[in-house]
Amino acid sequence: MQVIMDNCQKIPVHVAIIMDGNGRWAKLRGKERFEGHIAGVDSIRECLKAANRNGVKYLTLYAFSTENWGRPAEEVDALMELFCRSVIAETPDLVKEGIRVRLIGRRDRFSEKVRQHLTTIEESTTAGDKLTMVLAFDYSSRDEITMATRTLAQKAAAGEIDVRDINEEMISRSLYTAEIPDPDFIIRTSGECRLSNFLLWQASYAEMYFPEVMWPDFKQNEFDEAIKVYQQRDRRYGKL
Ligand code: IPE
Ligand code: IPE
Ligand code: MG
């Protein structure tokens, strides 16, 4: 009984995933990179189910980094198109499952069509209260911190805040993730062990896990396995 109680207490409130390895997954199967991205959408569905079932409250997914604009136009266009198609196909289920979608990242570089889909998915899921899916789309953590710095500097220059009052909480509240708790657990698939400009401020005390499996093969079982890994961790926060 004691073990079960302990495990219940160790469900991460916020899991963030760097969904990596779509291209390699496709290449290993003699397919085009883009087919890996399509296959990856199913893993998103699976992880939403597993997150909901485990009682996770926030699931952040790194879907497109600012640096990903540097990929060939063909791949970028295909990713944008896949995003739009997925919004149309998945929104009814997201609403039914009580999933709220929030976007973090820049909005100004997308086409009008993509921007409309971003608004649609956020507005149609506002009532979702079981799980919040945070999509990092045109997201760069350094860019986010730079923007926050600029905002606070402008407020100080305008006399709205005193420079001496700037503290960690104020900085956190100036980020895209303002009302979202810091991630407890960051998973990156495909065996790469780096953050690639993802949640650098928010990750200060996150536990990290780098399974070898490529993103299209990361399903409910793999998510449950990851939760077990998290439950073995001892989070000390610098204390004893
Ligand atoms: C992650 O898979 C998806 C995005 C970055 C959009 P990759 O496309 O990076 O796949 P690999 O790392 O090349 O295998
Ligand atoms: C990170 O993956 C971005 C996303 C998963 C969206 P990348 O594949 O773009 O990162 P690097 O280039 O290997 O660091
Ligand atoms: Mg990659």
Short mmCIF file of N, CA, C and O and ligand atoms in Angstrom, two decimals, residues 18-24 33 68 71 188 190 192 194 196, ligand 3:
data_model
loop_
_atom_site.label_atom_id
_atom_site.label_comp_id
_atom_site.label_asym_id
_atom_site.label_seq_id
_atom_site.Cartn_x
_atom_site.Cartn_y
_atom_site.Cartn_z
N ILE A 18 10.48 16.41 -26.38
CA ILE A 18 11.14 16.82 -27.62
C ILE A 18 10.97 15.63 -28.57
O ILE A 18 11.61 14.59 -28.41
N MET A 19 10.03 15.81 -29.50
CA MET A 19 9.63 14.69 -30.37
C MET A 19 10.65 14.54 -31.50
O MET A 19 10.49 15.12 -32.56
N ASP A 20 11.69 13.77 -31.27
CA ASP A 20 12.77 13.72 -32.26
C ASP A 20 12.92 12.33 -32.89
O ASP A 20 12.60 11.32 -32.27
N GLY A 21 13.40 12.31 -34.13
CA GLY A 21 13.73 11.05 -34.80
C GLY A 21 12.78 10.65 -35.93
O GLY A 21 12.90 9.55 -36.46
N ASN A 22 11.89 11.55 -36.32
CA ASN A 22 10.95 11.21 -37.40
C ASN A 22 11.67 10.89 -38.71
O ASN A 22 11.33 9.93 -39.41
N GLY A 23 12.66 11.73 -39.03
CA GLY A 23 13.39 11.55 -40.30
C GLY A 23 14.16 10.24 -40.31
O GLY A 23 14.11 9.49 -41.30
N ARG A 24 14.85 9.95 -39.21
CA ARG A 24 15.63 8.69 -39.14
C ARG A 24 14.71 7.48 -39.15
O ARG A 24 15.01 6.46 -39.76
N ARG A 33 11.41 11.35 -45.52
CA ARG A 33 11.39 11.95 -44.17
C ARG A 33 9.98 12.34 -43.74
O ARG A 33 9.57 12.15 -42.60
N ASN A 68 14.20 25.19 -37.02
CA ASN A 68 13.66 24.31 -38.06
C ASN A 68 13.27 25.07 -39.34
O ASN A 68 13.12 24.46 -40.40
N ARG A 71 15.39 24.34 -42.44
CA ARG A 71 15.32 23.10 -43.24
C ARG A 71 14.86 23.43 -44.66
O ARG A 71 14.32 24.52 -44.91
N ARG A 188 13.34 13.31 -24.34
CA ARG A 188 13.70 13.52 -25.73
C ARG A 188 13.92 12.15 -26.36
O ARG A 188 14.78 11.38 -25.91
N SER A 190 14.84 9.43 -29.55
CA SER A 190 15.85 9.21 -30.59
C SER A 190 17.28 9.19 -30.07
O SER A 190 18.22 9.12 -30.85
N GLU A 192 19.19 11.41 -28.77
CA GLU A 192 19.98 12.65 -28.71
C GLU A 192 19.86 13.22 -27.30
O GLU A 192 18.77 13.26 -26.74
N ARG A 194 20.33 16.46 -25.86
CA ARG A 194 20.46 17.93 -25.79
C ARG A 194 19.07 18.55 -25.79
O ARG A 194 18.09 17.89 -26.13
N SER A 196 18.28 21.53 -27.44
CA SER A 196 17.98 22.22 -28.70
C SER A 196 17.06 23.45 -28.50
O SER A 196 16.03 23.57 -29.17
MG MG B 3 15.93 15.74 -35.27
#
